[in-house]
Every structure is written in structure tokens, then in C-alpha cells.
């Protein structure tokens, strides 16, 4: 992409394309990197159909991400967020340094949010807000990468993405990490075209912030740095100083991330010391990731993959460096994830950073599709289609529980237990979401935890004759892959019922 810097800059300043073509659909490109007053911004929105649609998409994205934000119960990971956020700022860092496999920045921000309360809505507010703000950022990434049409289509795909909406409504760091990584991606694309020190430095800074949000952000950051070195290899061989600005970005990232980088090394060794007991392995990582980011629909996934490949082909015709970038940024994270999946848990949400690249690749197919219909308003039809294909999923998303219903389960459990009864949670860490809704002090029960059949037998011997309620989720197989605890329950307890993925047994 860097080789076309001069020609690209001149074209951006002087040329426009007719409605739906490769560039700006008859709307002059704004001057690059000019600071704007609020009046100038309002004037720009009034004169630009693309910006008007972007504002509409952002508002739609806000409604979709804040609607029913507190409806679902907290699940395990969200309850863990609350547990860490309740600690002091120093205590949160000590938890990370002591073995928590998530960086502290999101917990620090949630710690501040807790001043507003501890409701589900409050805990999920920050991911929802940053999820909304990611929509215009992706627009500007697509605009910088190719043109306003690509930016608008990519923003629409993100605004109505079921995958992104889901994780924008979860009190975890995935949506916040994507927001800051998208900013890093924006400044990387700018830096790769302009080689400006400011853009390189901002790329390094926002890369560091995304890494402080989630450890797995290091994968796309490393891929971007590798891409910079590969595309500039020829220039670097002739003049080592041509790598100066890239080195500045790396230095900014390293300095801003240094404490976390030190901790990450030991955590990575601990995480990969044995085979994972949950998550996905091998090619299933690729399939499930593409399936989920495509809206949990095989037909849409197939269509998106075809459109992405068409987008790469169009970019190859117009800008081979751009096509190489799309291939590089989609393939290398998948390769890294395939390799790591045999040594650490791999889940599609860890690869949420692929969304802007994937959607920009799909949007890059627009010129080829526009050539078939030759309609100035085709881009708006594509934006409408992005909303339409997500409608069936979203219709059920807001009307059915998406997470284990610990709220409802706890209410039912409280109606069954009495003073002196035992409540045994398998595995023990599932007490986190349970205790958010259930208070055993109310009916005088005693809450314990167990991992294995031996643990369960020891509890029965310690409290003979006590009526015992066993709260179980399939997570027990992650800590007890042999199934010993489930075998013990099968022999010594009776199944009472279940609420979604939560099972209740009572002593026989």
C-alpha cells in the first residue's frame, strides 16, 4: 500500500467517482487529517449522504446494543468481572500478576463504573458504549483503506452484526478491545500510506491499549508489525533508516506495555503447560469463528466468504498491496490460533479483532457488484441488506435468554431449600454467578464447593444426614475430565431439573 502513496494522495484530492463507484460517489473527499470545529462537523454531515447514513447506523447500533442490556442474567465470566472489579486498583494488578489470564485495564475501568452500582446494566454499560463507538471507527478504517462506500458497508455490517451485538452486551473486555484495536488499525492504514510519525506513534499507542484490554490482542498487533516489515523489506534493505517510523510504533507499544509484557511471559507458559480441557481445536477454530462472526448462519457464512474473496480479487486488480493486507490479516491470526489451540483454550470471541478486516474485505466486493446494477443508490441497498440479513437472529436474540439464567434458577433454589441444608456447587467457581442472585443467609443454608467424586464423598461424611442440593454445570468436565463427579452424582443423588445449562440434583 505504501508504494501508491503519492498517486493515492493526488487522486483523493482531485477525483470523485459516480454514485456507487470505487471512490466517493460524487462527494469530494475531505482534506486529510484537518482538525474540525463542531460547526464544520455538522456542516460536513449535512452535505454528505455517507455521513448521514453513518450517523443513522451509529444510532441504530446504539439502540441494538443498549436495548435489554440488563435482561440476561450474569454468567460466570461476567460475575468474575464483578469479583475483580470490586478489588482495589492495586489488588486488580496483583491478581493479574498472580495468575489471572486477563489484563487489568478492563477491570480498572469497571472498578470506576461500580460507583454507579452493581446491576447488570451498569456492568455492561462500558462494553455497550465502546461497541457503539466502534461503528464509526470501522467506517473510517474502510474509508482510509479504500473509499467511503467500503467504509459505509463495513460499518453497516458491524452495526447489525449479531456477534458484535452479543459481545457488546457482555461485561467482558472483548468489545472494548475491538474498539481500541480498530483505532490501532485505522492509524496503521494511515501510517502505511503516509509514513507519518504521528500515525505510527498512535498505532503503537492504541495497540498497547488494546493489549491492556485483552492478551490475545498481541496476535493481530504482531501480524500488523510483521506486515509493515514485509511490505517495507525492500526499502529497509536499501536504507535501514526507512524502518525508523515503524520502529517508533514498536517502541511506543513496548514502553506502554512493558509491565504487562513481563507478566504475559509467565502467564503464557502457565497457560500452555498442558492441553486445554475446553475450547476448540484444529480447523474447528476457523469454522466456528467464521460461522459466529457471520451471524451464526451457514448460508450467510458461505455468502460472506464468497464476497470476501471477490473483495480480495477486486483489490488485487486495483491495489495489490491492499489485497495482500486483507489476506495477511485474515490468514495469519487463523494460523496462529490453529497452532495455539492445542496448548490453550481457543474460543471465537478471542478473534473478535477479525471483524473490521473481514467486513472491509466483504465491502471491497462492492465495485464488482455495482458494475452489475449500475445504480447510484446501490450502496444504500447493500446497507439495508446488512440490516435485513440480521433480522431473523435479532428477533429471537431479544426474546429468549442468551446466557444461563442464574437469576431464575436462584429464585427456584431459594424456594426449595431450608435452614441447615447444604448447597454444593460443581465446580466451585460457579458460586460466583449463583451468589450474585442467591443469598444463603436468608434461609440458613451452608454453601460448599466440589470438583471430584472424592470431594463429594468427603462432604457427605462430614455432614451426614443433611439434605444436600447439588448445583452443576458442564464446566465440571473442564476441571474433572474423567467424569468422576458426575458418576458419583448418578449413584448418590437424584436429578431434580435444569434451567438452561444449570442442573440441580438432591441427595438421595
Tab-separated table of C-alpha atoms in Angstrom:
chain	number	residue	atom	x	y	z
A	1	UNK	CA	0.000	0.000	0.000
A	2	UNK	CA	2.888	2.389	0.716
A	3	UNK	CA	4.090	2.413	-2.926
A	4	UNK	CA	0.930	4.130	-4.127
A	5	UNK	CA	1.133	6.898	-1.537
A	6	UNK	CA	1.814	9.783	-3.919
A	7	UNK	CA	-0.697	8.791	-6.588
A	8	UNK	CA	-3.310	7.915	-3.979
A	9	UNK	CA	-2.976	11.306	-2.265
A	10	UNK	CA	-3.353	13.205	-5.528
A	11	UNK	CA	-6.371	11.079	-6.531
A	12	UNK	CA	-8.059	11.641	-3.169
A	13	UNK	CA	-7.717	15.421	-3.557
A	14	UNK	CA	-8.823	15.739	-7.167
A	15	UNK	CA	-11.050	12.855	-8.202
A	16	UNK	CA	-14.536	11.635	-7.361
A	17	UNK	CA	-16.494	8.743	-8.774
A	18	UNK	CA	-20.124	8.496	-9.697
A	19	UNK	CA	-22.664	7.120	-7.238
A	20	UNK	CA	-21.589	3.664	-6.141
A	21	UNK	CA	-18.210	3.517	-7.889
A	22	UNK	CA	-14.860	2.850	-6.322
A	23	UNK	CA	-14.388	6.179	-4.567
A	24	UNK	CA	-16.702	8.772	-3.096
A	25	UNK	CA	-19.918	8.574	-5.132
A	26	UNK	CA	-19.709	12.175	-6.351
A	27	UNK	CA	-18.860	13.586	-2.897
A	28	UNK	CA	-15.475	15.364	-2.685
A	29	UNK	CA	-13.069	13.765	-0.256
A	30	UNK	CA	-12.488	15.919	2.823
A	31	UNK	CA	-8.986	17.332	3.423
A	32	UNK	CA	-6.899	14.694	5.223
A	33	UNK	CA	-6.193	14.992	8.936
A	34	UNK	CA	-7.663	18.514	9.278
A	35	UNK	CA	-8.883	19.463	12.762
A	36	UNK	CA	-12.586	20.322	12.637
A	37	UNK	CA	-14.745	22.543	14.789
A	38	UNK	CA	-18.203	21.358	15.803
A	39	UNK	CA	-19.684	23.646	13.178
A	40	UNK	CA	-17.541	22.120	10.456
A	41	UNK	CA	-18.548	18.619	11.547
A	42	UNK	CA	-22.245	19.493	11.441
A	43	UNK	CA	-21.779	21.122	8.033
A	44	UNK	CA	-19.979	18.012	6.755
A	45	UNK	CA	-22.794	15.756	7.948
A	46	UNK	CA	-25.413	17.982	6.320
A	47	UNK	CA	-23.627	17.903	2.963
A	48	UNK	CA	-22.661	14.219	2.916
A	49	UNK	CA	-25.119	11.375	2.393
A	50	UNK	CA	-22.473	8.926	3.550
A	51	UNK	CA	-22.011	10.693	6.881
A	52	UNK	CA	-25.777	10.979	7.327
A	53	UNK	CA	-26.134	7.246	6.825
A	54	UNK	CA	-23.201	6.677	9.201
A	55	UNK	CA	-24.957	8.714	11.887
A	56	UNK	CA	-28.082	6.633	11.307
A	57	UNK	CA	-26.092	3.408	11.556
A	58	UNK	CA	-24.473	4.566	14.786
A	59	UNK	CA	-27.861	5.411	16.290
A	60	UNK	CA	-29.230	2.031	15.176
A	61	UNK	CA	-26.150	0.369	16.669
A	62	UNK	CA	-26.736	2.222	19.937
A	63	UNK	CA	-30.347	1.044	20.138
A	64	UNK	CA	-29.403	-2.548	19.352
A	65	UNK	CA	-26.627	-2.602	21.960
A	66	UNK	CA	-28.456	-0.844	24.794
A	67	UNK	CA	-31.878	-2.438	24.321
A	68	UNK	CA	-32.500	-5.050	27.040
A	69	UNK	CA	-28.928	-4.569	28.234
A	70	UNK	CA	-29.696	-5.842	31.715
A	71	UNK	CA	-32.218	-8.507	30.710
A	72	UNK	CA	-29.932	-11.542	30.702
A	73	UNK	CA	-28.504	-12.908	33.927
A	74	UNK	CA	-24.825	-12.508	34.600
A	75	UNK	CA	-22.962	-15.656	33.619
A	76	UNK	CA	-19.702	-16.953	35.066
A	77	UNK	CA	-17.253	-14.648	33.276
A	78	UNK	CA	-19.353	-11.555	33.960
A	79	UNK	CA	-19.609	-12.487	37.634
A	80	UNK	CA	-15.809	-12.850	37.599
A	81	UNK	CA	-15.583	-9.329	36.185
A	82	UNK	CA	-17.565	-8.069	39.162
A	83	UNK	CA	-15.374	-10.011	41.591
A	84	UNK	CA	-12.166	-8.483	40.206
A	85	UNK	CA	-13.662	-5.001	39.780
A	86	UNK	CA	-14.580	-4.919	43.473
A	87	UNK	CA	-10.888	-5.104	44.373
A	88	UNK	CA	-8.674	-2.063	44.758
A	89	UNK	CA	-6.711	-0.853	41.714
A	90	UNK	CA	-3.544	-2.326	43.203
A	91	UNK	CA	-5.368	-5.538	44.045
A	92	UNK	CA	-6.547	-5.903	40.439
A	93	UNK	CA	-2.950	-5.636	39.204
A	94	UNK	CA	-1.800	-8.136	41.826
A	95	UNK	CA	-4.466	-10.561	40.600
A	96	UNK	CA	-3.161	-10.293	37.026
A	97	UNK	CA	0.438	-10.688	38.132
A	98	UNK	CA	-0.633	-13.611	40.304
A	99	UNK	CA	-2.197	-15.626	37.508
A	100	UNK	CA	-5.456	-14.045	36.249
A	101	UNK	CA	-5.491	-14.665	32.493
A	102	UNK	CA	-6.962	-11.257	31.659
A	103	UNK	CA	-5.176	-7.885	31.712
A	104	UNK	CA	-6.213	-5.346	34.359
A	105	UNK	CA	-7.364	-2.358	32.257
A	106	UNK	CA	-10.957	-3.502	31.759
A	107	UNK	CA	-11.243	-4.371	35.449
A	108	UNK	CA	-9.866	-0.946	36.383
A	109	UNK	CA	-12.488	0.753	34.218
A	110	UNK	CA	-15.227	-1.456	35.649
A	111	UNK	CA	-13.962	-0.587	39.131
A	112	UNK	CA	-14.773	3.051	38.363
A	113	UNK	CA	-18.144	2.139	36.821
A	114	UNK	CA	-19.155	0.402	40.062
A	115	UNK	CA	-19.635	3.881	41.565
A	116	UNK	CA	-22.945	3.782	39.677
A	117	UNK	CA	-23.958	0.418	41.166
A	118	UNK	CA	-23.555	-3.290	40.504
A	119	UNK	CA	-26.573	-4.034	38.320
A	120	UNK	CA	-26.305	-5.998	35.089
A	121	UNK	CA	-26.916	-2.782	33.123
A	122	UNK	CA	-24.108	-0.905	34.859
A	123	UNK	CA	-21.628	-3.755	34.448
A	124	UNK	CA	-22.372	-3.981	30.717
A	125	UNK	CA	-22.540	-0.231	30.068
A	126	UNK	CA	-18.902	0.269	29.058
A	127	UNK	CA	-18.739	-2.620	26.523
A	128	UNK	CA	-22.032	-1.425	25.006
A	129	UNK	CA	-20.804	2.164	24.714
A	130	UNK	CA	-17.457	1.218	23.168
A	131	UNK	CA	-19.272	-1.243	20.906
A	132	UNK	CA	-21.343	1.648	19.547
A	133	UNK	CA	-18.276	3.856	19.072
A	134	UNK	CA	-16.553	1.111	17.094
A	135	UNK	CA	-19.086	1.566	14.267
A	136	UNK	CA	-17.797	4.989	13.086
A	137	UNK	CA	-14.202	3.879	13.653
A	138	UNK	CA	-14.706	0.954	11.267
A	139	UNK	CA	-16.224	3.368	8.748
A	140	UNK	CA	-13.071	5.485	8.825
A	141	UNK	CA	-10.864	2.392	8.565
A	142	UNK	CA	-12.741	1.291	5.432
A	143	UNK	CA	-12.694	4.834	4.015
A	144	UNK	CA	-8.944	5.082	4.616
A	145	UNK	CA	-8.378	1.620	3.197
A	146	UNK	CA	-10.396	2.189	0.003
A	147	UNK	CA	-13.277	4.693	-0.071
A	148	UNK	CA	-16.438	5.933	1.612
A	149	UNK	CA	-18.622	3.205	0.137
A	150	UNK	CA	-16.436	0.454	1.561
A	151	UNK	CA	-16.350	2.247	4.904
A	152	UNK	CA	-20.117	2.615	4.979
A	153	UNK	CA	-20.819	-1.023	4.100
A	154	UNK	CA	-18.272	-2.273	6.656
A	155	UNK	CA	-19.821	-0.031	9.318
A	156	UNK	CA	-23.287	-1.381	8.453
A	157	UNK	CA	-22.101	-4.965	8.712
A	158	UNK	CA	-20.692	-4.195	12.156
A	159	UNK	CA	-23.725	-2.196	13.313
A	160	UNK	CA	-26.057	-5.137	12.657
A	161	UNK	CA	-23.574	-7.924	13.437
A	162	UNK	CA	-25.194	-10.399	15.886
A	163	UNK	CA	-21.718	-11.450	17.031
A	164	UNK	CA	-20.676	-7.890	17.855
A	165	UNK	CA	-24.022	-7.012	19.434
A	166	UNK	CA	-23.767	-10.067	21.690
A	167	UNK	CA	-20.300	-9.186	22.985
A	168	UNK	CA	-21.193	-5.509	23.263
A	169	UNK	CA	-23.816	-6.667	25.779
A	170	UNK	CA	-21.376	-8.698	27.837
A	171	UNK	CA	-19.415	-7.386	30.807
A	172	UNK	CA	-16.105	-8.591	29.410
A	173	UNK	CA	-13.246	-6.954	27.548
A	174	UNK	CA	-13.953	-8.250	24.018
A	175	UNK	CA	-15.904	-5.253	22.646
A	176	UNK	CA	-13.606	-2.719	24.373
A	177	UNK	CA	-10.544	-4.488	22.992
A	178	UNK	CA	-12.039	-4.358	19.491
A	179	UNK	CA	-12.690	-0.619	19.809
A	180	UNK	CA	-9.080	0.181	20.644
A	181	UNK	CA	-7.709	-2.318	18.146
A	182	UNK	CA	-9.890	-0.726	15.447
A	183	UNK	CA	-8.314	2.627	16.305
A	184	UNK	CA	-4.887	0.995	16.055
A	185	UNK	CA	-5.894	-0.460	12.685
A	186	UNK	CA	-7.079	2.958	11.472
A	187	UNK	CA	-3.765	4.608	12.281
A	188	UNK	CA	-1.827	1.675	10.878
A	189	UNK	CA	-3.561	2.004	7.500
A	190	UNK	CA	-2.873	5.752	7.566
A	191	UNK	CA	0.742	5.219	8.597
A	192	UNK	CA	1.302	2.594	5.927
A	193	UNK	CA	0.112	5.037	3.267
A	194	UNK	CA	1.646	8.267	4.561
A	195	UNK	CA	4.560	7.105	6.748
A	196	UNK	CA	3.751	9.932	9.162
A	197	UNK	CA	5.411	9.703	12.571
A	198	UNK	CA	2.186	10.758	14.297
A	199	UNK	CA	0.171	7.924	12.735
A	200	UNK	CA	2.853	5.349	13.574
A	201	UNK	CA	3.016	6.571	17.177
A	202	UNK	CA	-0.786	6.466	17.551
A	203	UNK	CA	-0.807	2.970	16.067
A	204	UNK	CA	1.661	1.885	18.733
A	205	UNK	CA	-0.285	3.617	21.494
A	206	UNK	CA	-3.715	2.195	20.642
A	207	UNK	CA	-2.144	-1.227	20.084
A	208	UNK	CA	-0.853	-1.047	23.640
A	209	UNK	CA	-4.282	-0.067	24.995
A	210	UNK	CA	-5.947	-2.982	23.179
A	211	UNK	CA	-3.297	-5.315	24.623
A	212	UNK	CA	-4.005	-3.974	28.129
A	213	UNK	CA	-7.644	-4.860	27.416
A	214	UNK	CA	-7.084	-8.461	26.285
A	215	UNK	CA	-3.957	-10.581	25.990
A	216	UNK	CA	-4.922	-12.090	22.637
A	217	UNK	CA	-4.713	-8.657	21.019
A	218	UNK	CA	-0.982	-9.345	20.827
A	219	UNK	CA	-1.674	-11.661	17.860
A	220	UNK	CA	-3.114	-9.074	15.421
A	221	UNK	CA	-0.665	-6.455	16.691
A	222	UNK	CA	2.249	-8.772	15.880
A	223	UNK	CA	0.707	-9.516	12.481
A	224	UNK	CA	0.424	-5.785	11.683
A	225	UNK	CA	4.041	-5.183	12.654
A	226	UNK	CA	5.104	-8.172	10.578
A	227	UNK	CA	3.072	-6.823	7.658
A	228	UNK	CA	4.884	-3.493	7.929
A	229	UNK	CA	8.269	-5.218	7.872
A	230	UNK	CA	7.343	-7.478	4.948
A	231	UNK	CA	5.916	-4.691	2.772
A	232	UNK	CA	8.874	-2.440	3.527
A	233	UNK	CA	11.554	-5.106	3.341
A	234	UNK	CA	12.957	-3.851	0.045
A	235	UNK	CA	13.250	-0.264	1.253
A	236	UNK	CA	14.754	-1.397	4.553
A	237	UNK	CA	17.431	-3.431	2.746
A	238	UNK	CA	18.477	-0.334	0.808
A	239	UNK	CA	18.217	2.072	3.724
A	240	UNK	CA	17.796	0.870	7.289
A	241	UNK	CA	16.545	4.328	8.281
A	242	UNK	CA	13.365	3.687	6.289
A	243	UNK	CA	12.290	1.464	9.195
A	244	UNK	CA	12.606	4.352	11.655
A	245	UNK	CA	8.908	5.194	11.890
A	246	UNK	CA	7.889	1.555	12.207
A	247	UNK	CA	10.460	1.236	14.976
A	248	UNK	CA	8.870	4.236	16.702
A	249	UNK	CA	5.500	2.435	16.704
A	250	UNK	CA	7.076	-0.692	18.177
A	251	UNK	CA	8.890	1.388	20.786
A	252	UNK	CA	5.703	3.204	21.805
A	253	UNK	CA	3.901	-0.122	22.130
A	254	UNK	CA	6.740	-1.711	24.111
A	255	UNK	CA	7.115	1.193	26.542
A	256	UNK	CA	3.357	1.499	27.107
A	257	UNK	CA	3.004	-2.278	27.574
A	258	UNK	CA	6.248	-3.096	29.398
A	259	UNK	CA	4.803	-4.101	32.795
A	260	UNK	CA	2.186	-6.253	31.109
A	261	UNK	CA	4.676	-7.820	28.690
A	262	UNK	CA	6.746	-9.010	31.641
A	263	UNK	CA	3.709	-10.626	33.268
A	264	UNK	CA	2.486	-12.085	29.966
A	265	UNK	CA	5.540	-14.283	29.508
A	266	UNK	CA	4.949	-16.223	32.731
A	267	UNK	CA	1.184	-16.385	32.179
A	268	UNK	CA	1.679	-17.742	28.662
A	269	UNK	CA	3.949	-20.512	29.947
A	270	UNK	CA	1.388	-21.418	32.601
A	271	UNK	CA	-1.486	-21.343	30.116
A	272	UNK	CA	0.285	-23.601	27.611
A	273	UNK	CA	1.818	-26.017	30.105
A	274	UNK	CA	-0.849	-28.643	29.398
A	275	UNK	CA	-3.519	-29.421	26.811
A	276	UNK	CA	-6.721	-27.391	27.230
A	277	UNK	CA	-9.797	-29.043	28.751
A	278	UNK	CA	-12.251	-26.730	26.984
A	279	UNK	CA	-12.441	-24.582	23.872
A	280	UNK	CA	-11.925	-25.578	20.244
A	281	UNK	CA	-9.050	-27.270	18.488
A	282	UNK	CA	-7.821	-27.537	14.924
A	283	UNK	CA	-9.908	-26.495	11.945
A	284	UNK	CA	-12.973	-26.134	14.149
A	285	UNK	CA	-11.450	-22.852	15.329
A	286	UNK	CA	-11.689	-21.449	11.787
A	287	UNK	CA	-15.155	-22.826	11.079
A	288	UNK	CA	-16.704	-21.697	14.355
A	289	UNK	CA	-15.129	-18.254	14.148
A	290	UNK	CA	-16.385	-17.636	10.600
A	291	UNK	CA	-19.763	-19.148	11.495
A	292	UNK	CA	-20.238	-16.906	14.516
A	293	UNK	CA	-18.920	-13.660	13.035
A	294	UNK	CA	-21.200	-14.287	10.030
A	295	UNK	CA	-24.287	-14.212	12.237
A	296	UNK	CA	-24.449	-17.868	13.324
A	297	UNK	CA	-25.798	-18.908	9.938
A	298	UNK	CA	-24.118	-21.297	7.477
A	299	UNK	CA	-25.710	-19.752	4.379
A	300	UNK	CA	-24.691	-16.237	5.363
A	301	UNK	CA	-21.220	-17.546	6.204
A	302	UNK	CA	-20.870	-19.047	2.713
A	303	UNK	CA	-22.082	-15.791	1.113
A	304	UNK	CA	-19.710	-13.705	3.236
A	305	UNK	CA	-16.744	-15.907	2.347
A	306	UNK	CA	-17.544	-15.598	-1.373
A	307	UNK	CA	-17.919	-11.824	-1.055
A	308	UNK	CA	-14.655	-11.597	0.866
A	309	UNK	CA	-12.857	-13.500	-1.897
A	310	UNK	CA	-14.451	-11.234	-4.521
A	311	UNK	CA	-13.327	-8.258	-2.458
A	312	UNK	CA	-9.773	-9.559	-2.414
A	313	UNK	CA	-9.917	-10.071	-6.193
A	314	UNK	CA	-11.190	-6.515	-6.739
A	315	UNK	CA	-8.457	-5.143	-4.510
A	316	UNK	CA	-5.871	-7.246	-6.349
A	317	UNK	CA	-6.958	-5.552	-9.572
A	318	UNK	CA	-6.906	-2.043	-8.099
A	319	UNK	CA	-4.316	-2.216	-5.329
A	320	UNK	CA	-2.305	-5.394	-4.816
A	321	UNK	CA	-0.887	-4.129	-1.548
A	322	UNK	CA	-4.438	-3.761	-0.240
A	323	UNK	CA	-5.333	-7.288	-1.329
A	324	UNK	CA	-2.193	-8.618	0.327
A	325	UNK	CA	-3.151	-6.809	3.521
A	326	UNK	CA	-6.590	-8.481	3.617
A	327	UNK	CA	-5.133	-11.933	3.036
A	328	UNK	CA	-2.325	-11.354	5.540
A	329	UNK	CA	-4.625	-10.089	8.305
A	330	UNK	CA	-7.163	-12.892	7.935
A	331	UNK	CA	-4.869	-15.853	7.398
A	332	UNK	CA	-2.038	-15.335	9.897
A	333	UNK	CA	-4.259	-14.947	13.002
A	334	UNK	CA	-6.041	-18.149	11.980
A	335	UNK	CA	-2.716	-19.963	11.559
A	336	UNK	CA	-1.535	-18.736	14.959
A	337	UNK	CA	-4.841	-19.762	16.559
A	338	UNK	CA	-4.696	-23.221	14.988
A	339	UNK	CA	-1.238	-23.770	16.431
A	340	UNK	CA	-2.122	-22.400	19.863
A	341	UNK	CA	-5.409	-24.302	20.088
A	342	UNK	CA	-3.556	-27.490	21.009
A	343	UNK	CA	-1.971	-25.803	24.031
A	344	UNK	CA	-4.500	-23.230	25.253
A	345	UNK	CA	-8.296	-22.744	25.165
A	346	UNK	CA	-9.363	-21.164	21.877
A	347	UNK	CA	-12.814	-19.588	21.537
A	348	UNK	CA	-14.153	-17.495	18.610
A	349	UNK	CA	-14.645	-14.433	20.805
A	350	UNK	CA	-10.870	-14.249	21.227
A	351	UNK	CA	-10.685	-13.487	17.491
A	352	UNK	CA	-13.210	-10.639	17.573
A	353	UNK	CA	-10.446	-8.408	16.219
A	354	UNK	CA	-11.020	-10.002	12.790
A	355	UNK	CA	-14.370	-8.206	12.387
A	356	UNK	CA	-13.130	-4.945	10.810
A	357	UNK	CA	-10.784	-6.746	8.395
A	358	UNK	CA	-13.413	-9.341	7.469
A	359	UNK	CA	-16.139	-6.760	6.924
A	360	UNK	CA	-13.865	-4.413	4.969
A	361	UNK	CA	-12.884	-7.347	2.750
A	362	UNK	CA	-16.561	-8.135	2.148
A	363	UNK	CA	-17.332	-4.469	1.498
A	364	UNK	CA	-14.466	-4.314	-1.017
A	365	UNK	CA	-16.563	-6.522	-3.295
A	366	UNK	CA	-18.944	-3.599	-3.789
A	367	UNK	CA	-17.366	-2.229	-7.017
A	368	UNK	CA	-17.830	-5.600	-8.711
A	369	UNK	CA	-21.465	-5.787	-7.596
A	370	UNK	CA	-22.092	-2.172	-8.545
A	371	UNK	CA	-20.823	-2.880	-12.058
A	372	UNK	CA	-23.720	-5.325	-12.451
A	373	UNK	CA	-26.522	-2.981	-11.417
A	374	UNK	CA	-25.034	0.466	-12.184
A	375	UNK	CA	-27.353	2.278	-9.799
A	376	UNK	CA	-26.245	5.324	-7.820
A	377	UNK	CA	-28.189	4.167	-4.775
A	378	UNK	CA	-26.835	0.628	-4.778
A	379	UNK	CA	-24.640	1.277	-1.756
A	380	UNK	CA	-27.719	2.132	0.320
A	381	UNK	CA	-29.368	-1.098	-0.815
A	382	UNK	CA	-26.317	-3.004	0.425
A	383	UNK	CA	-26.519	-1.197	3.781
A	384	UNK	CA	-30.209	-2.150	4.019
A	385	UNK	CA	-29.328	-5.754	3.151
A	386	UNK	CA	-26.834	-5.818	6.045
A	387	UNK	CA	-29.695	-4.965	8.375
A	388	UNK	CA	-32.119	-7.377	6.729
A	389	UNK	CA	-29.952	-10.493	6.971
A	390	UNK	CA	-29.531	-9.960	10.723
A	391	UNK	CA	-33.243	-9.538	11.417
A	392	UNK	CA	-34.145	-13.229	11.998
A	393	UNK	CA	-31.356	-13.668	14.544
A	394	UNK	CA	-32.046	-10.390	16.328
A	395	UNK	CA	-35.770	-11.171	16.562
A	396	UNK	CA	-35.051	-14.203	18.738
A	397	UNK	CA	-31.994	-12.665	20.418
A	398	UNK	CA	-34.066	-10.143	22.325
A	399	UNK	CA	-36.908	-12.508	23.184
A	400	UNK	CA	-35.027	-15.543	24.543
A	401	UNK	CA	-32.335	-15.775	27.255
A	402	UNK	CA	-28.815	-15.868	25.777
A	403	UNK	CA	-26.929	-16.765	28.953
A	404	UNK	CA	-27.523	-19.246	31.752
A	405	UNK	CA	-30.469	-17.956	33.777
A	406	UNK	CA	-28.877	-17.783	37.216
A	407	UNK	CA	-31.476	-15.229	38.273
A	408	UNK	CA	-34.395	-17.585	37.687
A	409	UNK	CA	-32.514	-20.634	38.947
A	410	UNK	CA	-31.566	-18.907	42.195
A	411	UNK	CA	-35.174	-17.924	42.838
A	412	UNK	CA	-36.295	-21.526	42.375
A	413	UNK	CA	-33.468	-22.845	44.551
A	414	UNK	CA	-34.379	-20.424	47.318
A	415	UNK	CA	-37.938	-21.787	47.275
A	416	UNK	CA	-36.720	-25.370	47.764
A	417	UNK	CA	-34.036	-25.093	50.434
A	418	UNK	CA	-34.480	-24.796	54.184
A	419	UNK	CA	-32.394	-23.976	57.227
A	420	UNK	CA	-29.421	-26.294	57.647
A	421	UNK	CA	-29.475	-27.649	54.096
A	422	UNK	CA	-26.239	-27.943	52.138
A	423	UNK	CA	-25.712	-26.396	48.702
A	424	UNK	CA	-22.759	-27.905	46.850
A	425	UNK	CA	-21.597	-26.128	43.706
A	426	UNK	CA	-19.761	-28.072	40.989
A	427	UNK	CA	-17.292	-26.704	40.009
A	428	UNK	CA	-16.825	-24.344	42.974
A	429	UNK	CA	-16.195	-21.212	40.890
A	430	UNK	CA	-19.794	-21.392	39.645
A	431	UNK	CA	-20.681	-19.926	43.022
A	432	UNK	CA	-19.794	-16.530	41.532
A	433	UNK	CA	-22.896	-16.123	39.340
A	434	UNK	CA	-25.026	-18.112	41.814
A	435	UNK	CA	-24.142	-15.854	44.749
A	436	UNK	CA	-24.875	-12.716	42.733
A	437	UNK	CA	-28.551	-13.726	42.915
A	438	UNK	CA	-28.772	-16.200	45.801
A	439	UNK	CA	-28.110	-15.328	49.419
A	440	UNK	CA	-27.797	-18.385	51.647
A	441	UNK	CA	-28.069	-16.257	54.790
A	442	UNK	CA	-31.794	-15.845	54.111
A	443	UNK	CA	-32.692	-19.485	54.685
A	444	UNK	CA	-29.642	-20.555	56.694
A	445	UNK	CA	-28.096	-22.931	54.175
A	446	UNK	CA	-24.418	-23.805	54.013
A	447	UNK	CA	-22.703	-23.404	50.638
A	448	UNK	CA	-19.733	-25.599	49.688
A	449	UNK	CA	-17.815	-26.468	46.521
A	450	UNK	CA	-16.590	-29.717	44.989
A	451	UNK	CA	-14.570	-30.799	41.959
A	452	UNK	CA	-14.464	-34.591	42.154
A	453	UNK	CA	-16.345	-37.588	43.443
A	454	UNK	CA	-13.897	-37.764	46.342
A	455	UNK	CA	-14.783	-34.195	47.311
A	456	UNK	CA	-18.472	-35.081	47.276
A	457	UNK	CA	-17.941	-38.170	49.393
A	458	UNK	CA	-15.914	-36.163	51.920
A	459	UNK	CA	-18.731	-33.605	52.219
A	460	UNK	CA	-21.311	-36.355	52.813
A	461	UNK	CA	-19.141	-37.904	55.543
A	462	UNK	CA	-18.584	-34.526	57.194
A	463	UNK	CA	-22.298	-33.655	57.182
A	464	UNK	CA	-24.157	-36.991	57.489
A	465	UNK	CA	-27.906	-36.914	57.130
A	466	UNK	CA	-28.047	-33.339	55.776
A	467	UNK	CA	-30.285	-32.711	52.794
A	468	UNK	CA	-27.955	-31.583	50.064
A	469	UNK	CA	-28.620	-29.729	46.827
A	470	UNK	CA	-26.011	-30.107	44.104
A	471	UNK	CA	-25.744	-27.251	41.573
A	472	UNK	CA	-23.924	-28.465	38.470
A	473	UNK	CA	-22.902	-27.095	35.063
A	474	UNK	CA	-20.989	-28.804	32.279
A	475	UNK	CA	-17.937	-26.805	33.334
A	476	UNK	CA	-17.329	-29.636	35.794
A	477	UNK	CA	-15.852	-31.607	32.898
A	478	UNK	CA	-13.208	-28.897	32.428
A	479	UNK	CA	-11.872	-29.458	35.944
A	480	UNK	CA	-12.764	-33.166	36.139
A	481	UNK	CA	-12.434	-34.585	32.600
A	482	UNK	CA	-12.707	-38.140	33.940
A	483	UNK	CA	-16.372	-37.611	34.850
A	484	UNK	CA	-15.761	-38.855	38.393
A	485	UNK	CA	-18.025	-36.212	39.977
A	486	UNK	CA	-20.879	-36.919	37.558
A	487	UNK	CA	-20.598	-40.662	38.207
A	488	UNK	CA	-20.837	-40.026	41.962
A	489	UNK	CA	-23.961	-37.912	41.486
A	490	UNK	CA	-25.517	-40.587	39.301
A	491	UNK	CA	-25.162	-43.102	42.156
A	492	UNK	CA	-25.844	-40.931	45.195
A	493	UNK	CA	-28.232	-38.160	44.127
A	494	UNK	CA	-31.481	-37.659	42.255
A	495	UNK	CA	-31.867	-35.314	39.310
A	496	UNK	CA	-34.450	-32.615	40.116
A	497	UNK	CA	-34.390	-30.499	36.970
A	498	UNK	CA	-32.499	-27.934	34.957
A	499	UNK	CA	-32.705	-24.325	33.896
A	500	UNK	CA	-30.844	-23.887	30.623
A	501	UNK	CA	-27.313	-25.149	31.317
A	502	UNK	CA	-27.704	-25.322	35.111
A	503	UNK	CA	-28.595	-28.713	36.629
A	504	UNK	CA	-29.920	-29.438	40.091
A	505	UNK	CA	-29.562	-32.714	42.000
A	506	UNK	CA	-30.694	-33.538	45.534
A	507	UNK	CA	-29.264	-36.127	47.893
A	508	UNK	CA	-30.972	-39.494	47.632
